[in-house]
Coordinates of C-alpha atoms and ligand atoms in Angstrom, one line a residue:
M1 CA 0.0 0.0 0.1
C2 CA 1.0 3.7 -0.1
G3 CA 4.6 4.3 0.9
I4 CA 5.8 7.5 2.6
V5 CA 9.3 8.8 3.0
G6 CA 10.4 12.2 4.3
Y7 CA 13.7 13.7 4.9
V8 CA 15.0 16.9 6.5
G9 CA 18.9 17.4 6.9
K10 CA 22.2 18.5 5.5
D11 CA 22.1 16.4 2.3
N12 CA 20.0 16.7 -1.0
A13 CA 16.5 15.6 0.2
K14 CA 15.2 14.6 -3.3
D15 CA 17.9 11.8 -3.9
I16 CA 17.2 10.3 -0.4
V17 CA 13.6 10.5 -0.7
I18 CA 13.5 8.8 -4.3
D19 CA 16.0 6.2 -2.9
G20 CA 13.8 5.5 0.0
L21 CA 10.5 5.3 -2.3
K22 CA 12.3 2.7 -4.3
K23 CA 12.7 0.5 -1.1
L24 CA 9.1 0.7 -0.5
E25 CA 8.0 -0.1 -4.1
Y26 CA 7.4 -3.8 -2.8
R27 CA 4.4 -2.3 -0.8
G28 CA 2.5 -2.0 -4.2
Y29 CA 1.7 1.3 -5.9
D30 CA 0.5 2.9 -9.1
S31 CA 1.9 6.5 -8.9
A32 CA 4.8 8.4 -7.3
G33 CA 5.5 12.1 -6.3
I34 CA 7.7 14.3 -4.3
A35 CA 7.5 17.7 -2.7
I36 CA 10.5 19.9 -1.8
I37 CA 11.1 23.5 -0.9
R38 CA 13.6 25.4 -2.9
N39 CA 14.4 28.9 -2.5
G40 CA 11.5 29.3 -0.1
K41 CA 9.1 28.0 -2.6
L42 CA 7.3 24.7 -2.5
E43 CA 7.6 22.5 -5.5
V44 CA 5.7 19.4 -6.4
K45 CA 6.5 16.7 -9.1
K46 CA 4.3 13.6 -9.5
H47 CA 3.5 11.2 -12.0
V48 CA 1.3 8.1 -12.7
G49 CA 3.2 4.7 -13.0
G50 CA 6.4 3.7 -11.5
I51 CA 9.1 5.7 -9.9
A52 CA 11.0 5.6 -13.1
N53 CA 8.3 7.8 -14.6
L54 CA 8.8 10.4 -11.8
E55 CA 12.5 10.3 -12.4
N56 CA 12.1 11.0 -16.0
L57 CA 9.8 13.8 -15.1
I58 CA 12.4 15.3 -12.8
G59 CA 15.1 14.7 -15.5
E60 CA 18.4 16.6 -14.9
D61 CA 16.9 18.9 -12.3
P62 CA 18.7 18.5 -9.0
M63 CA 15.7 19.8 -7.1
T64 CA 18.1 21.1 -4.6
S65 CA 16.6 21.3 -1.1
N66 CA 17.2 20.1 2.6
I67 CA 13.7 18.9 2.8
A68 CA 11.5 16.6 0.9
I69 CA 8.5 14.5 1.4
G70 CA 7.5 11.6 -1.2
H71 CA 4.8 9.0 -1.8
T72 CA 4.0 6.0 -3.6
R73 CA 0.3 5.8 -3.9
W74 CA -2.0 2.8 -4.2
A75 CA -5.3 4.1 -5.5
T76 CA -8.4 3.9 -3.2
H77 CA -10.4 7.0 -3.9
G78 CA -9.9 8.1 -7.5
V79 CA -8.0 6.4 -10.4
P80 CA -4.3 6.2 -10.8
S81 CA -3.5 9.6 -12.5
D82 CA -0.9 12.3 -12.3
D83 CA -3.5 14.6 -10.4
N84 CA -4.5 12.1 -7.9
A85 CA -0.9 11.1 -7.1
H86 CA 0.5 12.7 -3.9
P87 CA 1.8 15.0 -2.5
H88 CA -1.4 17.0 -2.4
T89 CA -1.2 20.8 -1.9
S90 CA -3.4 23.5 -0.2
Q91 CA -5.1 26.2 -2.3
D92 CA -2.4 28.6 -2.0
G93 CA 0.2 26.0 -2.8
K94 CA 2.1 26.6 0.4
I95 CA 1.3 23.3 2.3
A96 CA 2.0 19.8 0.9
I97 CA 1.0 16.5 2.5
V98 CA 1.4 12.9 1.7
H99 CA -1.1 10.2 3.2
N100 CA -1.4 6.6 3.6
G101 CA -4.9 5.5 4.7
I102 CA -8.5 6.6 4.2
I103 CA -10.2 9.9 5.5
E104 CA -13.8 8.5 6.0
N105 CA -15.5 11.9 6.5
Y106 CA -13.9 13.6 3.6
V107 CA -17.1 14.2 1.7
E108 CA -18.3 16.2 4.7
L109 CA -15.0 17.9 5.1
K110 CA -14.7 18.9 1.5
H111 CA -18.2 20.4 1.3
Q112 CA -17.5 22.6 4.3
L113 CA -14.0 23.6 2.8
E114 CA -16.0 24.4 -0.3
E115 CA -18.8 26.3 1.1
K116 CA -17.1 28.2 4.0
H117 CA -13.8 28.9 2.5
G118 CA -14.3 28.7 -1.2
V119 CA -11.7 25.9 -1.6
I120 CA -11.7 24.5 -5.1
F121 CA -10.5 20.9 -5.2
R122 CA -8.2 19.6 -8.0
T123 CA -8.3 15.9 -7.4
E124 CA -10.8 12.9 -6.8
T125 CA -8.9 11.7 -3.7
D126 CA -9.9 11.9 0.0
S127 CA -6.2 12.9 0.8
E128 CA -6.5 16.3 -0.8
V129 CA -8.9 17.3 1.9
I130 CA -6.1 17.0 4.4
A131 CA -3.8 19.5 2.5
Q132 CA -6.8 21.9 2.0
L133 CA -7.8 21.6 5.7
I134 CA -4.4 22.2 7.1
G135 CA -4.0 25.0 4.5
V136 CA -7.1 26.8 5.7
I137 CA -6.3 26.3 9.5
Y138 CA -2.6 27.6 8.8
K139 CA -3.8 30.9 7.5
E140 CA -4.9 31.7 11.0
K141 CA -2.4 29.6 13.2
K142 CA 0.7 30.3 11.2
D143 CA 2.2 27.3 12.8
L144 CA 2.4 23.8 11.2
L145 CA 2.4 21.7 14.2
Q146 CA -0.6 23.4 15.6
S147 CA -2.4 23.3 12.3
V148 CA -1.9 19.6 11.9
F149 CA -3.2 19.2 15.5
D150 CA -6.3 21.1 14.9
A151 CA -6.9 19.5 11.3
V152 CA -6.5 15.9 12.9
D153 CA -9.2 16.6 15.4
K154 CA -11.7 17.1 12.4
M155 CA -10.7 14.0 10.6
R156 CA -12.0 10.4 10.9
G157 CA -10.4 7.4 9.5
T158 CA -7.0 5.8 9.3
Y159 CA -3.7 7.8 8.4
A160 CA -0.1 8.2 8.4
I161 CA 0.3 11.8 7.1
V162 CA 3.4 13.9 6.7
A163 CA 3.0 17.7 6.1
M164 CA 5.5 20.4 5.3
S165 CA 4.9 24.2 4.9
Q166 CA 7.0 26.5 2.7
D167 CA 6.7 29.0 5.4
E168 CA 8.5 26.7 7.9
P169 CA 11.2 25.0 5.6
D170 CA 13.1 23.5 8.6
R171 CA 10.5 20.9 9.7
M172 CA 8.0 18.3 8.8
V173 CA 4.9 17.3 10.9
A174 CA 3.8 13.6 10.8
V175 CA 0.8 12.1 12.5
R176 CA -0.3 8.5 12.8
K177 CA -3.4 6.5 13.3
D178 CA -3.9 3.0 12.2
A179 CA -1.1 3.2 9.5
P180 CA 2.5 2.4 10.0
L181 CA 4.8 5.4 10.6
I182 CA 8.5 5.6 11.9
V183 CA 10.8 8.2 12.4
G184 CA 14.7 7.5 11.6
L185 CA 17.2 9.1 13.8
G186 CA 20.4 10.4 12.0
K187 CA 23.0 13.0 12.8
E188 CA 22.0 16.4 11.6
N189 CA 19.4 14.3 9.4
N190 CA 16.0 12.9 10.5
F191 CA 13.7 10.8 8.4
V192 CA 10.1 9.6 8.4
A193 CA 8.9 6.5 6.6
S194 CA 6.2 4.0 6.4
D195 CA 8.6 1.1 6.9
I196 CA 12.1 0.4 8.0
P197 CA 13.6 -0.8 4.7
A198 CA 13.1 2.8 3.3
L199 CA 15.7 4.0 5.8
L200 CA 18.0 1.1 6.5
K201 CA 20.8 2.5 4.2
Y202 CA 20.8 5.7 6.4
V203 CA 19.7 4.8 9.9
K204 CA 19.4 2.1 12.4
E205 CA 17.9 3.9 15.2
I206 CA 14.2 4.3 14.9
Y207 CA 11.3 5.7 16.9
L208 CA 8.2 3.6 16.4
I209 CA 5.3 6.1 16.4
E210 CA 2.0 4.8 18.1
N211 CA -1.5 5.7 17.1
N212 CA -2.7 9.3 17.9
E213 CA 0.8 10.6 18.1
T214 CA 2.0 13.6 16.2
V215 CA 5.8 14.0 15.6
L216 CA 7.7 17.2 14.9
V217 CA 10.7 16.4 12.9
K218 CA 13.7 18.8 12.2
A219 CA 17.2 18.3 11.2
D220 CA 18.6 18.1 14.6
E221 CA 15.5 17.6 16.8
V222 CA 12.6 15.1 16.9
K223 CA 9.6 15.7 19.4
I224 CA 6.7 13.3 20.0
F225 CA 3.3 14.5 21.2
N226 CA 0.4 12.4 22.5
E227 CA -3.2 12.9 21.7
D228 CA -3.3 15.6 24.5
R229 CA -0.7 17.5 22.5
K230 CA 1.8 16.8 25.5
E231 CA 5.4 16.0 24.5
I232 CA 6.4 12.4 25.5
K233 CA 9.5 10.4 25.6
R234 CA 10.0 7.2 23.4
E235 CA 12.6 4.6 23.7
V236 CA 15.0 4.3 20.7
F237 CA 14.4 0.9 18.6
H238 CA 17.7 -0.6 17.3
V239 CA 17.1 -2.3 14.0
T240 CA 19.1 -5.4 13.9
W241 CA 18.9 -6.4 10.3
D242 CA 21.2 -5.0 7.6
V243 CA 20.6 -3.6 4.2
D244 CA 21.8 -6.9 2.6
A245 CA 18.6 -8.6 4.3
A246 CA 16.5 -6.3 2.0
E247 CA 18.4 -6.7 -1.2
K248 CA 18.3 -9.4 -3.7
E249 CA 21.6 -10.8 -3.4
G250 CA 22.1 -11.9 -7.0
Y251 CA 18.5 -13.6 -7.3
E252 CA 16.5 -12.6 -10.1
H253 CA 13.6 -11.7 -7.8
F254 CA 12.9 -11.3 -4.2
M255 CA 10.3 -13.9 -4.2
L256 CA 12.9 -16.5 -5.5
K257 CA 15.4 -15.3 -2.9
E258 CA 12.8 -15.7 -0.1
I259 CA 11.8 -19.1 -1.1
Y260 CA 15.4 -20.2 -0.8
E261 CA 15.6 -18.3 2.6
Q262 CA 13.0 -20.8 4.1
P263 CA 15.3 -23.5 5.5
K264 CA 17.2 -20.5 7.4
G265 CA 14.1 -18.8 8.6
L266 CA 12.5 -22.2 9.7
S267 CA 15.6 -23.1 11.6
E268 CA 15.7 -19.7 13.4
T269 CA 12.1 -19.7 14.3
L270 CA 12.5 -23.2 15.8
N271 CA 15.9 -23.7 17.2
R272 CA 16.6 -20.5 18.9
R273 CA 13.5 -21.2 21.1
L274 CA 14.5 -24.6 22.0
T275 CA 16.0 -25.2 25.5
K276 CA 18.9 -27.6 26.0
D277 CA 16.6 -30.3 27.1
G278 CA 14.4 -29.9 23.9
K279 CA 11.5 -27.9 25.4
I280 CA 10.1 -25.0 23.7
R281 CA 10.7 -21.6 25.4
L282 CA 8.1 -19.1 24.3
E283 CA 9.8 -15.8 24.8
G284 CA 7.5 -13.0 25.0
I285 CA 4.6 -15.4 25.8
S286 CA 3.4 -16.3 29.2
L287 CA 1.1 -19.3 28.6
T288 CA 1.1 -21.5 31.7
K289 CA -0.7 -24.7 32.2
E290 CA -3.3 -22.9 34.0
D291 CA -3.9 -20.3 31.3
I292 CA -4.2 -23.2 28.9
D293 CA -6.6 -25.1 31.0
N294 CA -8.7 -22.0 31.2
I295 CA -9.1 -21.8 27.5
N296 CA -12.1 -23.4 25.9
K297 CA -11.6 -22.3 22.4
I298 CA -9.0 -20.8 20.2
Y299 CA -9.9 -18.4 17.3
I300 CA -7.2 -17.9 14.6
V301 CA -7.9 -14.9 12.4
A302 CA -5.9 -13.6 9.7
C303 CA -6.0 -12.6 6.0
G304 CA -4.7 -14.3 2.7
T305 CA -1.6 -16.3 3.1
A306 CA -1.7 -15.7 6.9
Y307 CA -5.3 -17.2 7.0
H308 CA -4.0 -20.2 5.1
A309 CA -1.4 -20.7 7.8
G310 CA -4.3 -20.5 10.3
L311 CA -6.0 -23.4 8.5
V312 CA -3.0 -25.5 9.1
G313 CA -2.9 -24.3 12.7
K314 CA -6.3 -25.4 13.4
Y315 CA -5.7 -29.0 12.3
I316 CA -2.4 -29.2 14.3
I317 CA -3.6 -27.6 17.4
E318 CA -6.7 -29.6 17.6
K319 CA -4.9 -32.8 16.9
L320 CA -2.0 -32.2 19.4
A321 CA -3.5 -30.0 22.0
K322 CA -7.1 -31.1 21.8
I323 CA -8.4 -27.6 22.1
P324 CA -11.4 -26.6 19.6
V325 CA -10.0 -24.2 17.0
E326 CA -12.0 -21.9 14.6
V327 CA -10.3 -20.1 11.6
D328 CA -11.7 -17.0 10.1
V329 CA -10.8 -14.3 7.6
A330 CA -10.4 -11.2 9.5
S331 CA -12.6 -9.0 7.3
E332 CA -15.5 -11.4 8.1
F333 CA -14.8 -11.9 11.8
R334 CA -15.0 -8.2 12.7
Y335 CA -18.4 -7.7 11.4
R336 CA -19.9 -10.9 12.7
D337 CA -21.0 -11.3 16.2
P338 CA -18.1 -13.8 17.0
L339 CA -18.6 -15.9 20.1
V340 CA -15.3 -14.6 21.9
D341 CA -15.1 -14.1 25.7
E342 CA -12.3 -14.4 28.3
K343 CA -12.0 -18.2 27.9
T344 CA -11.0 -17.6 24.2
L345 CA -7.4 -17.5 23.2
F346 CA -7.5 -15.3 20.1
I347 CA -4.4 -15.7 17.6
A348 CA -3.7 -13.1 15.1
I349 CA -1.5 -14.0 12.3
S350 CA 0.3 -11.5 10.1
Q351 CA 3.5 -11.0 8.4
S352 CA 3.4 -7.2 8.3
G353 CA 1.5 -6.8 11.5
E354 CA 0.0 -3.8 9.9
T355 CA -3.1 -5.4 8.0
L356 CA -5.9 -3.2 8.9
D357 CA -8.6 -6.0 8.9
T358 CA -6.4 -8.2 11.3
L359 CA -5.8 -5.3 13.5
A360 CA -9.5 -4.6 13.7
A361 CA -10.4 -8.2 14.5
L362 CA -7.8 -8.2 17.2
R363 CA -9.4 -5.1 18.8
E364 CA -12.7 -6.6 18.5
A365 CA -11.6 -9.8 20.3
K366 CA -9.8 -7.9 23.0
K367 CA -13.0 -5.9 23.6
R368 CA -14.9 -9.1 24.2
G369 CA -12.3 -10.1 26.8
A370 CA -10.2 -12.6 24.8
R371 CA -6.5 -13.0 25.4
V372 CA -4.5 -12.0 22.4
L373 CA -1.6 -13.8 21.0
S374 CA -0.1 -12.7 17.8
V375 CA 2.2 -14.4 15.2
V376 CA 3.9 -11.6 13.5
N377 CA 7.1 -11.2 11.5
V378 CA 7.7 -7.3 11.6
V379 CA 8.9 -6.5 15.0
G380 CA 7.3 -3.5 16.7
S381 CA 4.5 -3.5 14.2
S382 CA 1.0 -2.6 15.3
V383 CA -0.5 -6.1 15.6
A384 CA 2.6 -7.0 18.0
R385 CA 2.2 -3.9 19.9
E386 CA -1.5 -4.3 20.6
S387 CA -1.2 -8.0 21.5
D388 CA -0.8 -9.6 25.0
D389 CA 1.6 -12.1 23.9
V390 CA 3.8 -12.0 20.6
F391 CA 5.2 -15.1 18.9
Y392 CA 7.7 -13.6 16.1
T393 CA 8.4 -15.4 13.2
W394 CA 12.2 -14.9 12.6
A395 CA 11.7 -15.1 8.9
G396 CA 13.7 -11.7 8.2
P397 CA 12.3 -9.0 5.9
E398 CA 9.7 -10.3 3.2
I399 CA 9.9 -7.9 0.5
A400 CA 8.0 -9.6 -2.6
V401 CA 4.4 -9.2 -2.4
A402 CA 3.6 -12.8 -2.6
S403 CA 4.3 -14.2 0.8
T404 CA 6.6 -17.3 1.0
K405 CA 9.0 -17.5 3.9
A406 CA 6.4 -15.7 6.1
Y407 CA 4.0 -18.5 5.5
T408 CA 6.4 -21.4 6.4
T409 CA 7.6 -19.6 9.5
Q410 CA 4.1 -19.0 10.6
L411 CA 3.3 -22.6 10.2
M412 CA 6.5 -23.4 12.3
C413 CA 4.9 -21.2 15.0
M414 CA 1.7 -23.2 14.8
Y415 CA 3.5 -26.4 15.3
M416 CA 5.5 -24.9 18.3
L417 CA 2.3 -23.6 19.9
A418 CA 0.6 -26.9 19.5
L419 CA 3.4 -28.9 20.8
Y420 CA 3.9 -26.6 23.6
M421 CA 0.3 -26.6 24.7
G422 CA 0.0 -30.4 24.2
L423 CA 3.2 -31.0 26.5
E424 CA 2.1 -28.5 29.1
T425 CA -1.4 -30.1 29.4
G426 CA -0.5 -33.5 29.0
T427 CA -2.3 -34.5 25.7
L428 CA 1.2 -35.5 24.3
T429 CA 3.8 -37.7 25.9
R430 CA 7.2 -36.6 26.1
E431 CA 8.3 -39.3 23.6
Y432 CA 5.8 -38.1 21.1
Y433 CA 6.9 -34.5 21.6
D434 CA 10.5 -35.2 21.3
N435 CA 10.2 -37.2 18.0
F436 CA 8.0 -34.6 16.7
I437 CA 10.6 -31.9 17.5
K438 CA 13.4 -34.0 15.9
D439 CA 11.2 -34.2 12.6
L440 CA 10.5 -30.4 12.7
Q441 CA 14.3 -29.9 13.1
E442 CA 15.0 -32.0 9.9
V443 CA 12.7 -29.9 7.6
P444 CA 15.3 -27.1 6.8
G445 CA 17.8 -30.0 5.6
K446 CA 15.0 -31.7 3.6
L447 CA 14.1 -28.4 1.9
K448 CA 17.8 -27.9 0.9
T449 CA 17.8 -31.4 -0.7
F450 CA 14.6 -30.7 -2.4
F451 CA 16.1 -27.5 -3.9
R452 CA 18.4 -29.6 -5.8
N453 CA 15.6 -30.7 -8.1
V454 CA 14.3 -27.3 -8.9
S455 CA 15.0 -27.5 -12.5
Q456 CA 12.3 -30.0 -12.9
I457 CA 9.9 -27.5 -11.8
E458 CA 11.3 -24.9 -14.0
E459 CA 11.0 -27.4 -17.1
L460 CA 7.3 -28.2 -16.1
S461 CA 6.4 -24.5 -15.9
K462 CA 7.6 -24.2 -19.5
S463 CA 5.1 -26.6 -20.8
L464 CA 2.3 -25.6 -18.5
Y465 CA 2.6 -21.8 -18.2
N466 CA -0.1 -20.9 -20.9
R467 CA -3.1 -22.7 -19.2
E468 CA -6.0 -20.5 -18.7
Q469 CA -7.3 -22.1 -15.5
V470 CA -5.7 -24.4 -12.8
F471 CA -7.4 -26.5 -10.0
F472 CA -5.7 -27.4 -6.9
I473 CA -7.0 -30.4 -4.8
G474 CA -5.9 -32.2 -1.6
R475 CA -7.4 -33.7 1.5
G476 CA -6.7 -32.8 5.1
L477 CA -3.6 -30.9 5.5
D478 CA -3.0 -31.2 1.7
S479 CA -6.2 -29.3 1.2
A480 CA -5.0 -26.4 3.4
V481 CA -1.8 -26.1 1.4
S482 CA -3.6 -26.4 -1.8
Y483 CA -5.5 -23.0 -0.9
E484 CA -2.1 -21.4 -0.6
G485 CA -0.6 -23.1 -3.8
S486 CA -3.7 -21.7 -5.7
L487 CA -3.4 -18.2 -4.1
K488 CA 0.5 -18.0 -5.0
L489 CA -0.3 -19.0 -8.6
K490 CA -3.2 -16.5 -9.3
E491 CA -1.6 -13.5 -7.6
I492 CA 1.7 -13.6 -9.5
S493 CA 0.9 -15.3 -12.7
Y494 CA -2.8 -14.1 -13.1
I495 CA -4.0 -17.6 -14.1
N496 CA -7.5 -18.2 -12.9
S497 CA -6.8 -20.8 -10.3
F498 CA -9.1 -22.6 -7.8
A499 CA -8.5 -24.7 -4.8
I500 CA -11.0 -27.2 -3.4
A501 CA -11.0 -30.1 -1.0
A502 CA -10.7 -33.2 -3.2
G503 CA -13.8 -34.8 -1.8
E504 CA -15.9 -31.9 -2.5
L505 CA -15.2 -31.9 -6.3
K506 CA -18.0 -34.4 -7.0
H507 CA -20.5 -32.0 -5.4
G508 CA -20.2 -29.4 -8.1
T509 CA -16.7 -28.3 -9.3
I510 CA -16.1 -31.6 -11.3
A511 CA -18.4 -30.0 -13.9
L512 CA -15.6 -27.9 -14.9
M513 CA -13.3 -30.8 -15.9
E514 CA -12.5 -31.0 -19.6
P515 CA -10.0 -32.8 -21.6
G516 CA -6.6 -31.2 -20.7
T517 CA -7.8 -29.2 -17.7
L518 CA -4.8 -28.8 -15.4
V519 CA -5.2 -30.1 -11.9
I520 CA -2.4 -30.1 -9.4
A521 CA -3.2 -32.8 -6.8
L522 CA -1.5 -32.9 -3.4
A523 CA -1.4 -36.5 -2.2
C524 CA 1.0 -36.3 0.6
Q525 CA -1.1 -37.5 3.5
D526 CA -0.3 -41.4 3.6
F527 CA -3.7 -42.1 5.6
L528 CA -5.7 -40.5 2.8
Y529 CA -3.7 -41.4 0.0
E530 CA -6.0 -44.0 -1.4
K531 CA -9.1 -41.7 -1.2
M532 CA -6.9 -39.3 -3.2
V533 CA -6.3 -42.0 -5.9
S534 CA -10.1 -42.3 -6.3
N535 CA -10.5 -38.6 -6.6
I536 CA -7.7 -38.3 -9.3
Q537 CA -9.3 -41.4 -11.1
E538 CA -12.5 -39.3 -11.2
I539 CA -10.9 -36.3 -12.9
K540 CA -8.7 -38.4 -15.2
A541 CA -11.9 -40.0 -16.4
R542 CA -13.0 -36.5 -17.5
G543 CA -9.7 -36.0 -19.4
A544 CA -8.0 -33.8 -16.9
Y545 CA -4.2 -33.5 -17.0
V546 CA -3.0 -34.2 -13.5
L547 CA 0.4 -33.0 -11.9
A548 CA 0.6 -34.7 -8.6
I549 CA 2.7 -34.0 -5.5
A550 CA 3.5 -36.9 -3.3
K551 CA 6.1 -38.3 -1.1
E552 CA 9.1 -39.9 -2.5
G553 CA 8.5 -43.5 -3.4
N554 CA 4.7 -43.2 -3.8
D555 CA 4.7 -45.1 -7.2
A556 CA 1.0 -45.7 -7.0
I557 CA 0.1 -41.9 -7.3
A558 CA 2.7 -41.8 -10.1
K559 CA 0.7 -44.3 -12.1
Q560 CA -2.5 -42.3 -11.9
S561 CA -1.0 -39.0 -12.8
D562 CA 0.4 -37.5 -15.9
T563 CA 3.5 -36.0 -14.3
M564 CA 4.9 -35.9 -10.7
I565 CA 6.8 -33.9 -8.2
Y566 CA 8.2 -35.8 -5.2
I567 CA 8.9 -34.3 -1.9
P568 CA 11.1 -35.8 0.7
E569 CA 9.6 -38.4 3.1
C570 CA 8.2 -36.9 6.3
R571 CA 5.6 -37.4 8.9
D572 CA 2.0 -36.5 7.6
E573 CA 1.5 -33.8 10.2
I574 CA 4.5 -31.6 9.0
V575 CA 3.9 -32.1 5.1
P576 CA 2.8 -28.5 4.8
L577 CA 6.2 -27.1 5.6
I578 CA 7.6 -29.0 2.7
S579 CA 4.7 -29.5 0.1
V580 CA 4.1 -25.9 -0.2
V581 CA 7.6 -25.1 -1.6
P582 CA 7.1 -26.8 -5.1
L583 CA 3.9 -25.0 -5.3
Q584 CA 5.6 -21.6 -4.6
L585 CA 8.3 -22.5 -7.2
F586 CA 5.8 -23.6 -9.7
A587 CA 3.8 -20.2 -9.3
Y588 CA 7.2 -18.4 -9.5
Y589 CA 8.4 -20.0 -12.8
V590 CA 5.1 -20.0 -14.3
A591 CA 4.9 -16.2 -13.6
R592 CA 8.4 -15.8 -15.1
E593 CA 7.4 -17.7 -18.2
R594 CA 4.5 -15.4 -18.7
G595 CA 6.6 -12.4 -18.2
C596 CA 4.8 -11.1 -15.0
N597 CA 6.0 -8.5 -12.7
I598 CA 6.7 -11.2 -10.0
D599 CA 7.8 -9.1 -7.0
K600 CA 5.2 -6.4 -7.5
P601 CA 2.1 -8.1 -9.1
K602 CA -0.6 -5.8 -10.4
N603 CA -3.3 -4.5 -8.1
L604 CA -1.5 -6.0 -4.9
A605 CA 0.1 -4.5 -2.1
K606 CA 2.4 -6.0 0.5
S607 CA 0.9 -4.3 3.4
V608 CA -2.8 -3.8 3.2
T609 CA -3.5 -1.0 5.5
V610 CA -7.1 -0.1 4.3
E611 CA -10.3 -2.1 4.7
Ligands
F6R701 C1 -0.3 -13.3 -0.5 C2 -0.1 -12.4 0.7 C3 -1.3 -11.7 1.3 C4 -1.0 -11.7 2.7 C5 -2.3 -10.9 3.4 C6 -2.1 -10.6 4.9 O1 1.0 -13.8 -0.9 O2 1.1 -12.1 1.0 O3 -2.5 -12.7 1.0 O4 -0.8 -12.7 3.4 O5 -2.4 -9.7 2.7 O6 -1.0 -9.9 5.1 P1 -0.2 -9.9 6.6 O7 0.4 -11.2 6.8 O8 0.8 -8.9 6.3 O9 -1.3 -9.5 7.5

């Protein structure tokens, strides 16, 4: 979603801001823009399309200035266009703002500004209202900080806003409500941004800005104010990862790099939390036997890929810890009347920790008395901060829009939670637990072995890339993984793909099977494999072309299928950690074959901070 970068300091602001915006491209956007103050005058350049278009527009102009705010826009109100791109300016052209989020009462504010102040709007966006409103207030207050305070009081919605005024060229004022915002602390240089990767090249010390806080940022001073406009202190957050972690390191795409990083991420997430005697130490989580005994239900709520991790979580927690689990997509959960109370453990799963629907669902669950545990990748993100307990996936930064290593490390957290709860409450014997942990520890090695056969998947994609539709089928845990495989394929290759529990096919979807229809059949659950053989036969009888995924040595499935991908042998319960990888790779190579923009698929954003 929209990315924001702002800079004030001794260097040329334009270069730093454009560089930062490029680091935020992964969030997804459709236009870009920048505002500077040069020789006492505010100047704005903005263009629809990629940052390269903005750079072409700027051309050789150095845009020399010590202050700049920049933005990549992901359209919500108004089509992607030059006019609708940010920054937006006030009527007199003296104030510029960039905004991530939605101003819900913008129509009302717009009418007031038009009728009372004669403002003429130039764009279709909700965000322009912010610039116009600050502009009108500024005429009276003549102080940017006070004007932003007053403007925010009149706005409803979600926002990270950065404003600057040509009459105060030494400062930016930023404000946050339900959209990510950080401040980077340099030497005679300070920054604001939506996300850490934008600033990593320049600073490692960060202030994480909380909801309803306003920040005054000058080159040599940063002040944070709370909702009551009182100055408050904030601890500095030290970023531990380096620039390389957010670079491609020779891989053609971030997605491929992140697929290959899965053994490392899984090993970090698991091994760093195992004590010498093999027990799981849940740092940051105080879940005693008593707490677990007190829970009568677990609700796992998330969106997209994270929701798919929740589907596996349900299966595993119910099997190992014997606690009933419901799984829901956050955008549905929050508008139902969910049966959640103080006996519910609510688990939110989110890579970014900024997904608005997940955050809203979490708040709803908290309001109803549930204890909230989150499984999050981005340290210090909103979901993490608002949870009672946080279980971090140590996947490292995930830049590609299509989630891969975040998913498998989320799965690992699900296994660890289930095993922990099962051991604490006695539903598992120590022997079963130890064997399970040992099997989990072997997964990274098995994945590395599997990577030796990637060329087979690359070859397969060359013959299958031009299909118009693809079906994914599976049973049990294979069914949960097939949803994820299907999502991966559709989001990056734009092929119409559809996942369905294999046993459900005959209840309607089988009508779509035609000679040559590509069906990817996951048959990795030993105890269900005969059932899968029957399902494969049913679709083969209608002429489907079957690509099956099965464990090494499963010749029976090979006989039924047109082509095979084998995964290393492992216990049924942990199959998802491995079987999803060929699906990620298949999606990747098919999308590459089709010439798609793999790391930044159209219409998608990495961090979905609007409803
Ligand atoms: C798909 C994908 C999305 C996200 C979803 C939730 O590859 O990445 O479906 O999983 O938008 O995002 P997070 O996990 O950041 O809450």
